[in-house]
Amino acid sequence: LSIDTICKVLSSNFTVLLIFFGTGSVLDQSLESLLHRLRGLCDNMEPESFADHELVYLLKGQQGNPFMLRGRRSLLHPTAPWHLRYLGQPEVGDKSRHALVRNCVDVAASHSLPEFLNEMGFRMDHEFVAKGQVFRKGAMKVVVSKLLRVLATGNTENTEPLSLSYIVELSVLAPAGQDFVSEDMRSFAEQLKPLVHLEKIDPKRLM
Amino acid sequence: MCQLEASLESLHARVAHLKGSLQSFILKLENEHDRLTWPSVLDNFALLSGQLNTINKVLKNEKTPSYRSQVIIPLLLSPDRDEELVKLTEQRVPVFSHEIVPDHLRTKPDPEVEEQEKHLSAEAARIGPEVAQKQIQTLNKLCSNLLEKLNNPRDDRDSESSASRQNKPSFNPADTNALVAAVGFGKGLSKCRPPGSVPPGHPGQPTMSTGPTLQQVTIAGTTGHQAGMGGQVAQQQPGQPGKMPSSIKTNIKSASMHPYNR
């Protein structure tokens, strides 16, 4: 999460966008090679580093799946606004589509977000810290991050890595209806092989 | 006679093409050398080589009369500037005089080239026909081997690099799934209630859910018991090549202490 994204979020208000995902992972020891490759393939900008604390809130209803909201704050920029995101269920569509498509609503929020959500009835389900870098190529965004488990609730100083790998996510924010972007993502994903194998993974299947 | 003219025409045309591509290549090298990529330089060389090939073919063509048997005799030499000649030769030969004729109408090769040719033909005569034939065959075999290797890259590359690649996989699919699950729905992350987030006895909550069970999780340091609750599995992957930094297992005590029990 960077100042850049936050500004985008602030200016876009309640824009509903679709996100396409390709996900993979890279072992710690191969991280450098991946970063080199990404620096070559992506837009020639200094990659942005981020360290974010994400809290996932659930609102459990009487029936159906709980409603999930994600609140994210930057540990590097403590005074920046929080980032609240809603991610819809992956669209069941075209199986041949090589990317996952989900509705996404991004909003900026003040620092009283946790209290506000609690008042609304949400309960924090889990939290984690993500540290890594963001690369961009045109409209595509590649996020390479290390997920860290928070050992004591709310204490982001005391963390440990979740695994020996970094998670690599390729995504695009596109206005609803635009579908051709996944071709670009597919060719980009090809270029990251065999270092990283990016594929469409539906988290629901891993439940 | 007209055969000679026709062949000269086509030769002239081919040479003109070659000249054109050489010129453009030189221009490119001089002006755009910092922006030039190796593949485009290779393309230029390929073009030149193709054009040289065509010229060779024209020369070897059976319809082409042997130029060796032709003789060019200058009929008129004059030290005066000839405008037509200037135009024909693109400003390179202004005067058709005694000085330029020996150079331009020369049929003998350069002395060095002549030397080399003599040397080569002497060498060829020395080794005899059988040895020469064997050398030709070896060369052909080498070329075809190389071509085969180049045309079937997959077989060779796979056999030699698959061994080295197996030692260093750069990603672990199990990790991928674990990370995606963690981001997706918090698998492997402790489920918790943030402390102090529950205002005691707050009246009039609009959207209260009835009867959900909140689970409290305590984290044991080293050993613990696997959680018995459905869906809350500790993140243990003993089969991984690396080792997890800690062996955190979660003890789950279910607590049905919803603060807003009404």
mmCIF file of C-alpha atoms in Angstrom, chain A:
data_model
loop_
_atom_site.group_PDB
_atom_site.id
_atom_site.type_symbol
_atom_site.label_atom_id
_atom_site.label_comp_id
_atom_site.label_asym_id
_atom_site.label_seq_id
_atom_site.Cartn_x
_atom_site.Cartn_y
_atom_site.Cartn_z
ATOM 1 C CA LEU A 1 0.000 0.000 0.000
ATOM 2 C CA SER A 2 1.680 3.235 -0.980
ATOM 3 C CA ILE A 3 0.907 6.887 -0.843
ATOM 4 C CA ASP A 4 0.141 6.494 -4.493
ATOM 5 C CA THR A 5 -2.596 3.943 -3.948
ATOM 6 C CA ILE A 6 -3.994 5.929 -1.065
ATOM 7 C CA CYS A 7 -4.262 9.024 -3.238
ATOM 8 C CA LYS A 8 -5.940 6.970 -5.906
ATOM 9 C CA VAL A 9 -8.342 5.617 -3.350
ATOM 10 C CA LEU A 10 -9.033 9.043 -1.941
ATOM 11 C CA SER A 11 -9.797 10.463 -5.320
ATOM 12 C CA SER A 12 -11.884 7.628 -6.589
ATOM 13 C CA ASN A 13 -14.389 7.570 -3.758
ATOM 14 C CA PHE A 14 -16.710 4.666 -4.198
ATOM 15 C CA THR A 15 -15.630 3.458 -7.615
ATOM 16 C CA VAL A 16 -16.478 -0.132 -8.152
ATOM 17 C CA LEU A 17 -13.743 -1.893 -10.052
ATOM 18 C CA LEU A 18 -12.956 -5.433 -10.982
ATOM 19 C CA ILE A 19 -9.655 -6.934 -10.054
ATOM 20 C CA PHE A 20 -7.955 -9.702 -11.913
ATOM 21 C CA PHE A 21 -5.563 -11.904 -10.005
ATOM 22 C CA GLY A 22 -2.724 -14.208 -10.789
ATOM 23 C CA THR A 23 -1.005 -15.528 -7.717
ATOM 24 C CA GLY A 24 2.155 -17.380 -7.037
ATOM 25 C CA SER A 25 4.982 -17.505 -4.578
ATOM 26 C CA VAL A 26 8.738 -17.384 -4.575
ATOM 27 C CA LEU A 27 11.081 -18.869 -2.012
ATOM 28 C CA ASP A 28 13.154 -16.457 0.029
ATOM 29 C CA GLN A 29 16.369 -17.527 -1.624
ATOM 30 C CA SER A 30 15.031 -16.815 -5.112
ATOM 31 C CA LEU A 31 13.587 -13.451 -4.187
ATOM 32 C CA GLU A 32 16.540 -11.454 -5.556
ATOM 33 C CA SER A 33 16.291 -13.043 -8.999
ATOM 34 C CA LEU A 34 12.593 -12.310 -9.104
ATOM 35 C CA LEU A 35 13.126 -8.705 -8.092
ATOM 36 C CA HIS A 36 15.757 -8.284 -10.795
ATOM 37 C CA ARG A 37 13.450 -9.720 -13.383
ATOM 38 C CA LEU A 38 10.585 -7.546 -12.280
ATOM 39 C CA ARG A 39 12.777 -4.458 -12.339
ATOM 40 C CA GLY A 40 13.607 -5.296 -15.933
ATOM 41 C CA LEU A 41 10.106 -6.149 -17.044
ATOM 42 C CA CYS A 42 8.168 -3.442 -15.282
ATOM 43 C CA ASP A 43 8.002 0.282 -15.714
ATOM 44 C CA ASN A 44 11.224 2.000 -15.027
ATOM 45 C CA MET A 45 10.459 3.460 -11.658
ATOM 46 C CA GLU A 46 11.958 2.799 -8.306
ATOM 47 C CA PRO A 47 9.826 0.010 -6.891
ATOM 48 C CA GLU A 48 7.826 1.109 -3.888
ATOM 49 C CA SER A 49 8.401 -0.641 -0.620
ATOM 50 C CA PHE A 50 5.574 -1.028 1.772
ATOM 51 C CA ALA A 51 4.891 -2.407 5.207
ATOM 52 C CA ASP A 52 1.228 -2.713 5.945
ATOM 53 C CA HIS A 53 -0.853 -4.002 8.757
ATOM 54 C CA GLU A 54 -4.043 -5.539 7.512
ATOM 55 C CA LEU A 55 -6.997 -6.320 9.716
ATOM 56 C CA VAL A 56 -9.785 -8.418 8.352
ATOM 57 C CA TYR A 57 -13.225 -7.830 9.779
ATOM 58 C CA LEU A 58 -16.168 -10.147 9.543
ATOM 59 C CA LEU A 59 -19.800 -9.410 10.061
ATOM 60 C CA LYS A 60 -21.544 -12.647 10.812
ATOM 61 C CA GLY A 61 -25.119 -12.809 9.843
ATOM 62 C CA GLN A 62 -27.799 -15.302 10.647
ATOM 63 C CA GLN A 63 -27.431 -17.061 7.402
ATOM 64 C CA GLY A 64 -25.024 -17.053 4.584
ATOM 65 C CA ASN A 65 -21.384 -16.272 4.536
ATOM 66 C CA PRO A 66 -20.052 -13.580 6.791
ATOM 67 C CA PHE A 67 -19.432 -10.232 5.203
ATOM 68 C CA MET A 68 -15.731 -9.443 5.024
ATOM 69 C CA LEU A 69 -14.039 -6.074 5.013
ATOM 70 C CA ARG A 70 -10.309 -5.426 4.995
ATOM 71 C CA GLY A 71 -8.742 -2.498 6.742
ATOM 72 C CA ARG A 72 -5.165 -1.693 5.941
ATOM 73 C CA ARG A 73 -2.801 0.838 7.384
ATOM 74 C CA SER A 74 0.751 1.624 6.463
ATOM 75 C CA LEU A 75 3.393 0.995 9.075
ATOM 76 C CA LEU A 76 5.800 3.182 7.148
ATOM 77 C CA HIS A 77 3.465 6.146 7.022
ATOM 78 C CA PRO A 78 1.591 6.041 10.299
ATOM 79 C CA THR A 79 -0.323 9.234 9.706
ATOM 80 C CA ALA A 80 -1.642 8.227 6.294
ATOM 81 C CA PRO A 81 -5.319 7.323 6.154
ATOM 82 C CA TRP A 82 -6.468 3.764 6.474
ATOM 83 C CA HIS A 83 -7.524 1.894 3.403
ATOM 84 C CA LEU A 84 -10.791 0.007 3.551
ATOM 85 C CA ARG A 85 -11.485 -2.537 0.902
ATOM 86 C CA TYR A 86 -14.365 -4.792 0.029
ATOM 87 C CA LEU A 87 -13.604 -7.740 -2.211
ATOM 88 C CA GLY A 88 -16.504 -9.593 -3.713
ATOM 89 C CA GLN A 89 -16.699 -13.240 -4.448
ATOM 90 C CA PRO A 90 -14.787 -14.323 -7.528
ATOM 91 C CA GLU A 91 -17.037 -14.102 -10.510
ATOM 92 C CA VAL A 92 -18.083 -17.455 -11.708
ATOM 93 C CA GLY A 93 -17.860 -16.978 -15.327
ATOM 94 C CA ASP A 94 -15.838 -18.138 -18.108
ATOM 95 C CA LYS A 95 -13.697 -21.018 -16.950
ATOM 96 C CA SER A 96 -11.282 -20.327 -19.735
ATOM 97 C CA ARG A 97 -10.557 -16.919 -18.379
ATOM 98 C CA HIS A 98 -7.096 -17.102 -16.996
ATOM 99 C CA ALA A 99 -7.630 -14.688 -14.188
ATOM 100 C CA LEU A 100 -9.858 -14.294 -11.191
ATOM 101 C CA VAL A 101 -12.278 -11.437 -11.359
ATOM 102 C CA ARG A 102 -13.698 -9.892 -8.218
ATOM 103 C CA ASN A 103 -15.631 -6.810 -7.449
ATOM 104 C CA CYS A 104 -13.605 -4.339 -5.497
ATOM 105 C CA VAL A 105 -14.551 -1.235 -3.623
ATOM 106 C CA ASP A 106 -11.759 0.836 -2.153
ATOM 107 C CA VAL A 107 -12.245 3.695 0.249
ATOM 108 C CA ALA A 108 -10.018 5.744 2.415
ATOM 109 C CA ALA A 109 -10.850 5.819 6.070
ATOM 110 C CA SER A 110 -9.749 7.657 9.144
ATOM 111 C CA HIS A 111 -7.825 6.177 12.030
ATOM 112 C CA SER A 112 -11.004 5.485 13.899
ATOM 113 C CA LEU A 113 -11.855 2.737 11.445
ATOM 114 C CA PRO A 114 -11.414 -0.181 13.853
ATOM 115 C CA GLU A 115 -13.687 1.387 16.445
ATOM 116 C CA PHE A 116 -16.206 2.299 13.785
ATOM 117 C CA LEU A 117 -16.323 -1.213 12.405
ATOM 118 C CA ASN A 118 -16.680 -2.631 15.876
ATOM 119 C CA GLU A 119 -19.586 -0.306 16.550
ATOM 120 C CA MET A 120 -21.166 -1.513 13.329
ATOM 121 C CA GLY A 121 -20.919 -5.048 14.570
ATOM 122 C CA PHE A 122 -17.875 -6.252 12.733
ATOM 123 C CA ARG A 123 -15.390 -8.335 14.585
ATOM 124 C CA MET A 124 -11.774 -8.618 13.639
ATOM 125 C CA ASP A 125 -11.253 -12.091 12.383
ATOM 126 C CA HIS A 126 -7.546 -12.079 11.768
ATOM 127 C CA GLU A 127 -4.716 -9.718 11.079
ATOM 128 C CA PHE A 128 -1.322 -9.894 9.485
ATOM 129 C CA VAL A 129 1.520 -7.691 8.413
ATOM 130 C CA ALA A 130 2.601 -7.590 4.796
ATOM 131 C CA LYS A 131 5.982 -6.204 3.839
ATOM 132 C CA GLY A 132 7.263 -6.035 0.315
ATOM 133 C CA GLN A 133 7.466 -4.140 -2.908
ATOM 134 C CA VAL A 134 5.054 -3.010 -5.566
ATOM 135 C CA PHE A 135 5.968 -2.979 -9.236
ATOM 136 C CA ARG A 136 3.871 -1.579 -12.006
ATOM 137 C CA LYS A 137 3.663 -2.225 -15.692
ATOM 138 C CA GLY A 138 1.112 -0.003 -17.289
ATOM 139 C CA ALA A 139 -2.135 -0.794 -15.554
ATOM 140 C CA MET A 140 -0.806 -4.007 -14.061
ATOM 141 C CA LYS A 141 0.474 -4.160 -10.565
ATOM 142 C CA VAL A 142 2.770 -6.831 -9.189
ATOM 143 C CA VAL A 143 3.001 -7.051 -5.425
ATOM 144 C CA VAL A 144 5.711 -9.160 -3.859
ATOM 145 C CA SER A 145 5.142 -9.412 -0.162
ATOM 146 C CA LYS A 146 6.165 -11.334 2.885
ATOM 147 C CA LEU A 147 3.254 -12.202 5.111
ATOM 148 C CA LEU A 148 3.970 -12.012 8.797
ATOM 149 C CA ARG A 149 1.896 -13.410 11.566
ATOM 150 C CA VAL A 150 1.098 -11.049 14.388
ATOM 151 C CA LEU A 151 1.879 -12.901 17.575
ATOM 152 C CA ALA A 152 0.094 -10.675 20.030
ATOM 153 C CA THR A 153 -3.046 -9.001 18.828
ATOM 154 C CA GLY A 154 -2.437 -5.490 17.710
ATOM 155 C CA ASN A 155 1.278 -5.654 18.323
ATOM 156 C CA THR A 156 2.945 -5.263 14.984
ATOM 157 C CA GLU A 157 6.428 -5.177 16.419
ATOM 158 C CA ASN A 158 6.307 -8.799 17.354
ATOM 159 C CA THR A 159 5.808 -10.746 14.161
ATOM 160 C CA GLU A 160 7.069 -13.858 12.506
ATOM 161 C CA PRO A 161 6.966 -14.955 8.889
ATOM 162 C CA LEU A 162 4.112 -17.147 7.862
ATOM 163 C CA SER A 163 6.238 -19.212 5.510
ATOM 164 C CA LEU A 164 9.585 -19.310 3.788
ATOM 165 C CA SER A 165 8.200 -17.699 0.681
ATOM 166 C CA TYR A 166 7.051 -14.378 -0.565
ATOM 167 C CA ILE A 167 3.641 -14.167 -2.129
ATOM 168 C CA VAL A 168 3.513 -12.703 -5.618
ATOM 169 C CA GLU A 169 0.265 -11.207 -6.806
ATOM 170 C CA LEU A 170 -0.438 -9.829 -10.235
ATOM 171 C CA SER A 171 -3.504 -7.689 -10.471
ATOM 172 C CA VAL A 172 -5.214 -5.042 -12.476
ATOM 173 C CA LEU A 173 -7.871 -2.620 -11.435
ATOM 174 C CA ALA A 174 -10.184 -2.196 -14.334
ATOM 175 C CA PRO A 175 -13.605 -0.665 -14.712
ATOM 176 C CA ALA A 176 -16.414 -3.160 -14.894
ATOM 177 C CA GLY A 177 -16.886 -4.660 -18.291
ATOM 178 C CA GLN A 178 -13.316 -4.564 -19.470
ATOM 179 C CA ASP A 179 -12.202 -8.090 -20.028
ATOM 180 C CA PHE A 180 -9.318 -8.172 -22.417
ATOM 181 C CA VAL A 181 -6.764 -7.245 -19.803
ATOM 182 C CA SER A 182 -6.221 -10.852 -18.839
ATOM 183 C CA GLU A 183 -4.262 -11.475 -22.043
ATOM 184 C CA ASP A 184 -1.625 -8.998 -20.955
ATOM 185 C CA MET A 185 -1.508 -10.630 -17.593
ATOM 186 C CA ARG A 186 -1.056 -14.034 -19.131
ATOM 187 C CA SER A 187 1.900 -12.979 -21.235
ATOM 188 C CA PHE A 188 3.437 -11.189 -18.282
ATOM 189 C CA ALA A 189 2.983 -14.286 -16.166
ATOM 190 C CA GLU A 190 4.724 -16.312 -18.879
ATOM 191 C CA GLN A 191 7.715 -14.057 -18.624
ATOM 192 C CA LEU A 192 8.032 -14.723 -14.928
ATOM 193 C CA LYS A 193 8.328 -18.462 -15.436
ATOM 194 C CA PRO A 194 10.083 -20.547 -14.292
ATOM 195 C CA LEU A 195 10.957 -18.373 -11.319
ATOM 196 C CA VAL A 196 7.363 -17.942 -10.285
ATOM 197 C CA HIS A 197 4.353 -19.836 -11.443
ATOM 198 C CA LEU A 198 1.480 -17.373 -11.462
ATOM 199 C CA GLU A 199 -1.899 -18.900 -11.738
ATOM 200 C CA LYS A 200 -5.470 -18.252 -10.947
ATOM 201 C CA ILE A 201 -6.059 -19.530 -7.439
ATOM 202 C CA ASP A 202 -9.445 -19.251 -5.839
ATOM 203 C CA PRO A 203 -8.972 -18.947 -2.085
ATOM 204 C CA LYS A 204 -12.309 -20.654 -1.559
ATOM 205 C CA ARG A 205 -10.883 -23.850 -2.939
ATOM 206 C CA LEU A 206 -8.266 -23.876 -0.234
ATOM 207 C CA MET A 207 -10.692 -23.582 2.620
#
